[in-house]
PDB file of C-alpha atoms in Angstrom:
ATOM      1  CA  UNK A   1       3.259  15.526 -45.373  1.00 60.00           C
ATOM      2  CA  UNK A   2       4.418  12.947 -43.000  1.00 82.00           C
ATOM      3  CA  UNK A   3       6.380  10.615 -45.514  1.00 87.00           C
ATOM      4  CA  UNK A   4       8.701  13.801 -46.031  1.00 91.00           C
ATOM      5  CA  UNK A   5       9.037  14.215 -42.468  1.00 90.00           C
ATOM      6  CA  UNK A   6       9.646  10.102 -41.808  1.00 88.00           C
ATOM      7  CA  UNK A   7      12.235  10.732 -44.786  1.00 89.00           C
ATOM      8  CA  UNK A   8      14.344  13.467 -43.196  1.00 90.00           C
ATOM      9  CA  UNK A   9      14.476  11.207 -40.235  1.00 86.00           C
ATOM     10  CA  UNK A  10      16.399   8.612 -42.283  1.00 83.00           C
ATOM     11  CA  UNK A  11      18.821  10.942 -43.453  1.00 86.00           C
ATOM     12  CA  UNK A  12      17.370  12.627 -46.361  1.00 91.00           C
ATOM     13  CA  UNK A  13      17.280  16.712 -46.346  1.00 93.00           C
ATOM     14  CA  UNK A  14      13.963  18.466 -46.993  1.00 94.00           C
ATOM     15  CA  UNK A  15      14.359  19.268 -51.033  1.00 95.00           C
ATOM     16  CA  UNK A  16      15.510  15.821 -51.597  1.00 94.00           C
ATOM     17  CA  UNK A  17      12.564  14.179 -49.434  1.00 94.00           C
ATOM     18  CA  UNK A  18       9.597  16.447 -51.256  1.00 94.00           C
ATOM     19  CA  UNK A  19      11.416  15.868 -54.723  1.00 94.00           C
ATOM     20  CA  UNK A  20      11.385  11.930 -54.272  1.00 94.00           C
ATOM     21  CA  UNK A  21       7.408  12.301 -52.896  1.00 93.00           C
ATOM     22  CA  UNK A  22       6.696  14.315 -55.866  1.00 94.00           C
ATOM     23  CA  UNK A  23       8.667  11.706 -58.193  1.00 93.00           C
ATOM     24  CA  UNK A  24       6.277   8.817 -56.755  1.00 92.00           C
ATOM     25  CA  UNK A  25       3.302  10.967 -57.283  1.00 92.00           C
ATOM     26  CA  UNK A  26       4.258  11.729 -61.075  1.00 92.00           C
ATOM     27  CA  UNK A  27       6.070   8.744 -62.045  1.00 87.00           C
ATOM     28  CA  UNK A  28       8.272  10.233 -64.220  1.00 85.00           C
ATOM     29  CA  UNK A  29       8.846  13.683 -64.773  1.00 91.00           C
ATOM     30  CA  UNK A  30      11.130  16.733 -66.296  1.00 94.00           C
ATOM     31  CA  UNK A  31      12.741  18.753 -63.391  1.00 94.00           C
ATOM     32  CA  UNK A  32      10.739  21.481 -63.889  1.00 95.00           C
ATOM     33  CA  UNK A  33       7.594  19.536 -63.123  1.00 95.00           C
ATOM     34  CA  UNK A  34       9.161  17.954 -60.318  1.00 95.00           C
ATOM     35  CA  UNK A  35      10.207  21.194 -58.966  1.00 95.00           C
ATOM     36  CA  UNK A  36       6.535  22.692 -59.369  1.00 94.00           C
ATOM     37  CA  UNK A  37       4.850  19.721 -57.524  1.00 94.00           C
ATOM     38  CA  UNK A  38       7.442  19.635 -54.565  1.00 93.00           C
ATOM     39  CA  UNK A  39       7.623  23.373 -54.051  1.00 94.00           C
ATOM     40  CA  UNK A  40      11.019  23.645 -54.924  1.00 95.00           C
ATOM     41  CA  UNK A  41      12.906  26.553 -56.302  1.00 93.00           C
ATOM     42  CA  UNK A  42      13.964  25.521 -59.925  1.00 92.00           C
ATOM     43  CA  UNK A  43      17.607  26.827 -59.182  1.00 92.00           C
ATOM     44  CA  UNK A  44      17.768  23.817 -56.656  1.00 94.00           C
ATOM     45  CA  UNK A  45      16.014  21.148 -58.578  1.00 95.00           C
ATOM     46  CA  UNK A  46      18.897  19.662 -60.740  1.00 93.00           C
ATOM     47  CA  UNK A  47      21.235  18.830 -57.714  1.00 95.00           C
ATOM     48  CA  UNK A  48      18.562  17.906 -55.706  1.00 95.00           C
ATOM     49  CA  UNK A  49      17.523  15.067 -58.204  1.00 95.00           C
ATOM     50  CA  UNK A  50      21.171  14.237 -58.783  1.00 93.00           C
ATOM     51  CA  UNK A  51      21.501  13.715 -55.068  1.00 93.00           C
ATOM     52  CA  UNK A  52      18.391  11.353 -55.270  1.00 93.00           C
ATOM     53  CA  UNK A  53      20.376   9.454 -58.089  1.00 91.00           C
ATOM     54  CA  UNK A  54      23.316   9.424 -55.939  1.00 90.00           C
ATOM     55  CA  UNK A  55      21.282   7.596 -53.189  1.00 88.00           C
ATOM     56  CA  UNK A  56      19.467   5.215 -55.309  1.00 88.00           C
ATOM     57  CA  UNK A  57      16.108   6.881 -55.153  1.00 90.00           C
ATOM     58  CA  UNK A  58      15.764   8.135 -58.879  1.00 91.00           C
ATOM     59  CA  UNK A  59      17.044   7.526 -62.526  1.00 92.00           C
ATOM     60  CA  UNK A  60      17.288   9.416 -65.546  1.00 91.00           C
ATOM     61  CA  UNK A  61      14.799   7.735 -67.997  1.00 89.00           C
ATOM     62  CA  UNK A  62      15.240  10.174 -70.983  1.00 77.00           C
ATOM     63  CA  UNK A  63      17.786  12.905 -72.280  1.00 82.00           C
ATOM     64  CA  UNK A  64      15.534  14.960 -74.777  1.00 85.00           C
ATOM     65  CA  UNK A  65      13.953  16.045 -72.779  1.00 90.00           C
ATOM     66  CA  UNK A  66      15.649  15.069 -69.447  1.00 90.00           C
ATOM     67  CA  UNK A  67      13.189  13.177 -67.283  1.00 93.00           C
ATOM     68  CA  UNK A  68      13.640  11.482 -63.850  1.00 93.00           C
ATOM     69  CA  UNK A  69      11.611   8.309 -62.498  1.00 92.00           C
ATOM     70  CA  UNK A  70      11.422   7.292 -58.682  1.00 91.00           C
ATOM     71  CA  UNK A  71      13.448   4.086 -57.898  1.00 89.00           C
ATOM     72  CA  UNK A  72      11.706   1.619 -55.347  1.00 83.00           C
ATOM     73  CA  UNK A  73      10.637   3.026 -52.204  1.00 81.00           C
ATOM     74  CA  UNK A  74      10.570  -0.571 -50.732  1.00 83.00           C
ATOM     75  CA  UNK A  75      14.228  -1.225 -51.745  1.00 83.00           C
ATOM     76  CA  UNK A  76      15.318   2.063 -50.002  1.00 81.00           C
ATOM     77  CA  UNK A  77      13.694   1.229 -47.003  1.00 83.00           C
ATOM     78  CA  UNK A  78      15.508  -2.226 -47.042  1.00 85.00           C
ATOM     79  CA  UNK A  79      18.627  -0.496 -47.226  1.00 83.00           C
ATOM     80  CA  UNK A  80      18.217   1.911 -44.450  1.00 82.00           C
ATOM     81  CA  UNK A  81      16.600  -0.928 -42.020  1.00 86.00           C
ATOM     82  CA  UNK A  82      19.972  -2.820 -42.630  1.00 88.00           C
ATOM     83  CA  UNK A  83      21.871   0.374 -42.036  1.00 84.00           C
ATOM     84  CA  UNK A  84      20.149   1.244 -39.098  1.00 85.00           C
ATOM     85  CA  UNK A  85      20.688  -2.489 -37.487  1.00 87.00           C
ATOM     86  CA  UNK A  86      24.384  -2.308 -38.182  1.00 87.00           C
ATOM     87  CA  UNK A  87      24.511   0.937 -36.373  1.00 86.00           C
ATOM     88  CA  UNK A  88      22.697  -0.360 -33.397  1.00 86.00           C
ATOM     89  CA  UNK A  89      24.990  -3.288 -33.341  1.00 86.00           C
ATOM     90  CA  UNK A  90      27.912  -1.222 -33.384  1.00 86.00           C
ATOM     91  CA  UNK A  91      26.546   0.983 -30.960  1.00 84.00           C
ATOM     92  CA  UNK A  92      25.801  -1.759 -28.464  1.00 79.00           C
ATOM     93  CA  UNK A  93      29.317  -3.332 -28.920  1.00 80.00           C
ATOM     94  CA  UNK A  94      30.784   0.040 -28.292  1.00 80.00           C
ATOM     95  CA  UNK A  95      28.713   0.707 -25.567  1.00 73.00           C
ATOM     96  CA  UNK A  96      29.138  -2.470 -23.893  1.00 71.00           C
ATOM     97  CA  UNK A  97      32.717  -2.097 -23.722  1.00 73.00           C
ATOM     98  CA  UNK A  98      32.052   1.663 -22.004  1.00 73.00           C
ATOM     99  CA  UNK A  99      29.985   0.270 -19.140  1.00 60.00           C
ATOM    100  CA  UNK A 100      29.426  -3.296 -17.921  1.00 60.00           C
ATOM    101  CA  UNK A 101      25.819  -4.302 -17.312  1.00 60.00           C
ATOM    102  CA  UNK A 102      23.939  -2.989 -14.269  1.00 60.00           C
ATOM    103  CA  UNK A 103      25.337  -4.503 -11.019  1.00 64.00           C
ATOM    104  CA  UNK A 104      22.000  -6.428  -9.985  1.00 65.00           C
ATOM    105  CA  UNK A 105      21.795  -4.795  -6.521  1.00 70.00           C
ATOM    106  CA  UNK A 106      21.888  -1.620  -7.961  1.00 77.00           C
ATOM    107  CA  UNK A 107      18.423   0.830  -7.712  1.00 83.00           C
ATOM    108  CA  UNK A 108      17.627   3.430 -10.089  1.00 88.00           C
ATOM    109  CA  UNK A 109      15.526   6.322  -9.057  1.00 90.00           C
ATOM    110  CA  UNK A 110      13.007   7.360 -10.986  1.00 91.00           C
ATOM    111  CA  UNK A 111      10.945  10.822 -11.337  1.00 92.00           C
ATOM    112  CA  UNK A 112       7.943  12.031 -13.422  1.00 92.00           C
ATOM    113  CA  UNK A 113       4.917   9.710 -14.536  1.00 90.00           C
ATOM    114  CA  UNK A 114       6.012  10.177 -18.159  1.00 92.00           C
ATOM    115  CA  UNK A 115       9.440   8.463 -17.435  1.00 91.00           C
ATOM    116  CA  UNK A 116       7.966   5.845 -15.310  1.00 93.00           C
ATOM    117  CA  UNK A 117       5.321   5.261 -17.894  1.00 93.00           C
ATOM    118  CA  UNK A 118       7.733   4.797 -20.919  1.00 93.00           C
ATOM    119  CA  UNK A 119       9.867   2.626 -18.984  1.00 93.00           C
ATOM    120  CA  UNK A 120       7.044   0.268 -18.127  1.00 94.00           C
ATOM    121  CA  UNK A 121       6.252  -0.153 -21.767  1.00 94.00           C
ATOM    122  CA  UNK A 122       9.696  -0.760 -22.261  1.00 93.00           C
ATOM    123  CA  UNK A 123      10.078  -3.428 -19.721  1.00 94.00           C
ATOM    124  CA  UNK A 124       6.687  -5.174 -21.167  1.00 95.00           C
ATOM    125  CA  UNK A 125       7.804  -4.909 -25.028  1.00 94.00           C
ATOM    126  CA  UNK A 126      10.887  -6.447 -24.325  1.00 92.00           C
ATOM    127  CA  UNK A 127       9.663  -9.147 -22.030  1.00 94.00           C
ATOM    128  CA  UNK A 128      10.196 -12.846 -23.414  1.00 93.00           C
ATOM    129  CA  UNK A 129       8.586 -15.224 -20.535  1.00 94.00           C
ATOM    130  CA  UNK A 130       6.692 -13.704 -17.959  1.00 95.00           C
ATOM    131  CA  UNK A 131       5.260  -9.933 -16.778  1.00 95.00           C
ATOM    132  CA  UNK A 132       4.015  -9.522 -13.145  1.00 95.00           C
ATOM    133  CA  UNK A 133       1.596  -6.411 -12.950  1.00 93.00           C
ATOM    134  CA  UNK A 134      -0.562  -4.732 -10.503  1.00 91.00           C
ATOM    135  CA  UNK A 135      -1.896  -1.229  -9.619  1.00 89.00           C
ATOM    136  CA  UNK A 136      -3.871   1.155 -11.893  1.00 87.00           C
ATOM    137  CA  UNK A 137      -6.210  -0.913 -14.433  1.00 87.00           C
ATOM    138  CA  UNK A 138      -6.194   1.357 -17.248  1.00 89.00           C
ATOM    139  CA  UNK A 139      -2.180   1.463 -17.152  1.00 91.00           C
ATOM    140  CA  UNK A 140      -2.405  -2.252 -16.717  1.00 92.00           C
ATOM    141  CA  UNK A 141      -4.692  -2.857 -19.563  1.00 92.00           C
ATOM    142  CA  UNK A 142      -2.232  -0.854 -21.764  1.00 93.00           C
ATOM    143  CA  UNK A 143       0.507  -3.056 -21.003  1.00 94.00           C
ATOM    144  CA  UNK A 144      -1.554  -5.948 -21.275  1.00 93.00           C
ATOM    145  CA  UNK A 145      -2.163  -4.815 -25.064  1.00 93.00           C
ATOM    146  CA  UNK A 146       1.875  -4.192 -25.352  1.00 94.00           C
ATOM    147  CA  UNK A 147       2.663  -7.898 -24.219  1.00 94.00           C
ATOM    148  CA  UNK A 148       4.324  -9.836 -26.897  1.00 93.00           C
ATOM    149  CA  UNK A 149       2.438 -13.095 -27.743  1.00 91.00           C
ATOM    150  CA  UNK A 150       3.588 -16.180 -25.552  1.00 93.00           C
ATOM    151  CA  UNK A 151       4.580 -14.102 -22.681  1.00 94.00           C
ATOM    152  CA  UNK A 152       2.973 -15.423 -19.324  1.00 94.00           C
ATOM    153  CA  UNK A 153       0.724 -12.348 -18.110  1.00 94.00           C
ATOM    154  CA  UNK A 154      -0.461 -12.228 -14.396  1.00 93.00           C
ATOM    155  CA  UNK A 155      -2.253  -9.042 -14.105  1.00 91.00           C
ATOM    156  CA  UNK A 156      -4.068  -7.605 -10.737  1.00 88.00           C
ATOM    157  CA  UNK A 157      -5.427  -4.855  -8.785  1.00 87.00           C
ATOM    158  CA  UNK A 158      -4.088  -4.206  -5.545  1.00 82.00           C
ATOM    159  CA  UNK A 159      -7.195  -4.219  -3.566  1.00 75.00           C
ATOM    160  CA  UNK A 160      -7.533  -6.252  -0.444  1.00 68.00           C
ATOM    161  CA  UNK A 161      -3.634  -6.678   0.129  1.00 68.00           C
ATOM    162  CA  UNK A 162      -1.635  -4.415   2.464  1.00 71.00           C
ATOM    163  CA  UNK A 163      -1.077  -1.023   1.020  1.00 73.00           C
ATOM    164  CA  UNK A 164       2.594   0.215  -0.039  1.00 75.00           C
ATOM    165  CA  UNK A 165       1.685   3.725  -1.309  1.00 71.00           C
ATOM    166  CA  UNK A 166       1.336   6.917   0.946  1.00 75.00           C
ATOM    167  CA  UNK A 167      -1.799   8.598   1.167  1.00 79.00           C
ATOM    168  CA  UNK A 168      -2.825  10.268  -2.259  1.00 80.00           C
ATOM    169  CA  UNK A 169      -0.674   7.689  -4.287  1.00 86.00           C
ATOM    170  CA  UNK A 170      -1.394   4.926  -6.121  1.00 88.00           C
ATOM    171  CA  UNK A 171       1.385   2.264  -6.385  1.00 89.00           C
ATOM    172  CA  UNK A 172       1.826   0.302  -9.545  1.00 93.00           C
ATOM    173  CA  UNK A 173       4.474  -2.941  -9.747  1.00 93.00           C
ATOM    174  CA  UNK A 174       6.124  -4.672 -12.567  1.00 95.00           C
ATOM    175  CA  UNK A 175       8.547  -7.425 -12.614  1.00 95.00           C
ATOM    176  CA  UNK A 176       9.996  -8.758 -16.217  1.00 95.00           C
ATOM    177  CA  UNK A 177      11.270 -12.218 -16.995  1.00 94.00           C
ATOM    178  CA  UNK A 178      12.674 -12.566 -13.247  1.00 92.00           C
ATOM    179  CA  UNK A 179      15.399 -10.151 -14.457  1.00 92.00           C
ATOM    180  CA  UNK A 180      13.936  -6.425 -14.176  1.00 93.00           C
ATOM    181  CA  UNK A 181      11.234  -4.802 -11.673  1.00 93.00           C
ATOM    182  CA  UNK A 182       9.902  -1.687 -11.434  1.00 94.00           C
ATOM    183  CA  UNK A 183       7.856   0.085  -8.420  1.00 93.00           C
ATOM    184  CA  UNK A 184       6.066   3.335  -9.056  1.00 92.00           C
ATOM    185  CA  UNK A 185       4.048   5.413  -6.906  1.00 91.00           C
ATOM    186  CA  UNK A 186       1.520   7.696  -9.112  1.00 91.00           C
ATOM    187  CA  UNK A 187      -0.022  11.018  -7.628  1.00 89.00           C
ATOM    188  CA  UNK A 188      -3.596  11.129  -7.085  1.00 85.00           C
ATOM    189  CA  UNK A 189      -5.383  13.403  -9.246  1.00 79.00           C
ATOM    190  CA  UNK A 190      -5.173  17.360  -7.183  1.00 75.00           C
ATOM    191  CA  UNK A 191      -2.470  15.561  -5.258  1.00 73.00           C
ATOM    192  CA  UNK A 192       0.488  17.119  -4.372  1.00 80.00           C
ATOM    193  CA  UNK A 193       4.208  15.971  -5.380  1.00 85.00           C
ATOM    194  CA  UNK A 194       5.640  14.322  -8.258  1.00 90.00           C
ATOM    195  CA  UNK A 195       5.361  10.639  -9.359  1.00 91.00           C
ATOM    196  CA  UNK A 196       8.385   8.656  -8.423  1.00 92.00           C
ATOM    197  CA  UNK A 197       9.743   4.981  -8.244  1.00 91.00           C
ATOM    198  CA  UNK A 198      12.648   2.808  -8.599  1.00 92.00           C
ATOM    199  CA  UNK A 199      14.041   0.393 -10.970  1.00 93.00           C
ATOM    200  CA  UNK A 200      16.306  -2.494 -10.511  1.00 91.00           C
ATOM    201  CA  UNK A 201      17.486  -5.774 -11.602  1.00 91.00           C
ATOM    202  CA  UNK A 202      17.764  -7.213  -7.887  1.00 90.00           C
ATOM    203  CA  UNK A 203      16.766 -10.643  -7.681  1.00 90.00           C
ATOM    204  CA  UNK A 204      14.957 -10.629  -4.340  1.00 91.00           C
ATOM    205  CA  UNK A 205      13.124  -7.364  -5.121  1.00 91.00           C
ATOM    206  CA  UNK A 206      12.118  -8.920  -8.124  1.00 92.00           C
ATOM    207  CA  UNK A 207      10.634 -12.120  -6.299  1.00 93.00           C
ATOM    208  CA  UNK A 208       9.316  -9.992  -3.616  1.00 90.00           C
ATOM    209  CA  UNK A 209       7.005  -8.407  -6.425  1.00 91.00           C
ATOM    210  CA  UNK A 210       6.212 -11.597  -8.230  1.00 93.00           C
ATOM    211  CA  UNK A 211       5.050 -12.766  -4.522  1.00 90.00           C
ATOM    212  CA  UNK A 212       3.080  -9.717  -4.163  1.00 87.00           C
ATOM    213  CA  UNK A 213       0.991 -10.127  -7.215  1.00 88.00           C
ATOM    214  CA  UNK A 214       0.362 -13.656  -6.670  1.00 88.00           C
ATOM    215  CA  UNK A 215      -1.028 -12.853  -3.561  1.00 84.00           C
ATOM    216  CA  UNK A 216      -3.311 -10.213  -4.568  1.00 82.00           C
ATOM    217  CA  UNK A 217      -4.629 -12.430  -7.242  1.00 82.00           C
ATOM    218  CA  UNK A 218      -5.610 -14.566  -4.848  1.00 81.00           C
ATOM    219  CA  UNK A 219      -8.436 -12.631  -3.832  1.00 65.00           C
ATOM    220  CA  UNK A 220     -12.044 -12.773  -5.193  1.00 52.00           C
ATOM    221  CA  UNK A 221     -12.656 -10.544  -8.038  1.00 50.00           C
ATOM    222  CA  UNK A 222      -8.435 -10.224  -9.174  1.00 48.00           C
ATOM    223  CA  UNK A 223      -7.294 -12.559 -11.826  1.00 49.00           C
ATOM    224  CA  UNK A 224      -3.940 -14.049 -13.289  1.00 48.00           C
ATOM    225  CA  UNK A 225      -4.135 -14.963 -16.503  1.00 50.00           C
ATOM    226  CA  UNK A 226      -1.345 -16.041 -19.033  1.00 50.00           C
ATOM    227  CA  UNK A 227      -1.139 -14.863 -22.535  1.00 51.00           C
ATOM    228  CA  UNK A 228      -2.432 -17.000 -25.362  1.00 43.00           C
ATOM    229  CA  UNK A 229       0.819 -19.022 -26.629  1.00 44.00           C
ATOM    230  CA  UNK A 230       2.018 -17.986 -29.866  1.00 44.00           C
ATOM    231  CA  UNK A 231       0.898 -20.801 -31.980  1.00 38.00           C
ATOM    232  CA  UNK A 232       3.505 -20.361 -34.634  1.00 39.00           C
ATOM    233  CA  UNK A 233       6.281 -21.165 -31.661  1.00 42.00           C
ATOM    234  CA  UNK A 234       7.717 -24.122 -31.446  1.00 41.00           C
ATOM    235  CA  UNK A 235       8.165 -26.293 -27.698  1.00 41.00           C
TER     236      UNK A 235
END
């Protein structure tokens, strides 16, 4: 059951996750019935339910017979979200002390199509103002769907402009917010080698990519369109 897997990812043991989902399905029940519903050995059910009670996920609702009922899943998720946000904040502060932000002139080499596509998605999802992208239409369309509302999007193909990829490779360009850029070379089907690319915060390279995308968009059949503005935003 996917709920059990997700609860385990939030820190519950397998027995705790199974017992909690069983309680949600039953509403309230004696431990023996929870054990049957969850597929948990009866000798383990009492300590499992006590741990759920300690986590604020279950409560005793009777003594004769002893019964348990689930507490709000929404409340638990809210607590888990706050805890996760607190941990992320602490990690961000710790990592900032350990290492400064990347130098603008640094260029990081990327290897493998999965890693490149994943970074492109991250850059797109984190965009705040503008995105420039050019290359493979199907991938660009996917990134366009991921683009946050209100972000000005310029997307085009790389036809009718000087090629920047070697034979058997497909180039893909992405620049975000004037702050980060990626140049990737995907391998054609049945081609040799591994997809590769570079990621940088160098403002010169970012500006070049933005200009190249604008140049490609000037040719017939190409387009450069901003996303629809977010109607909830204020000027």
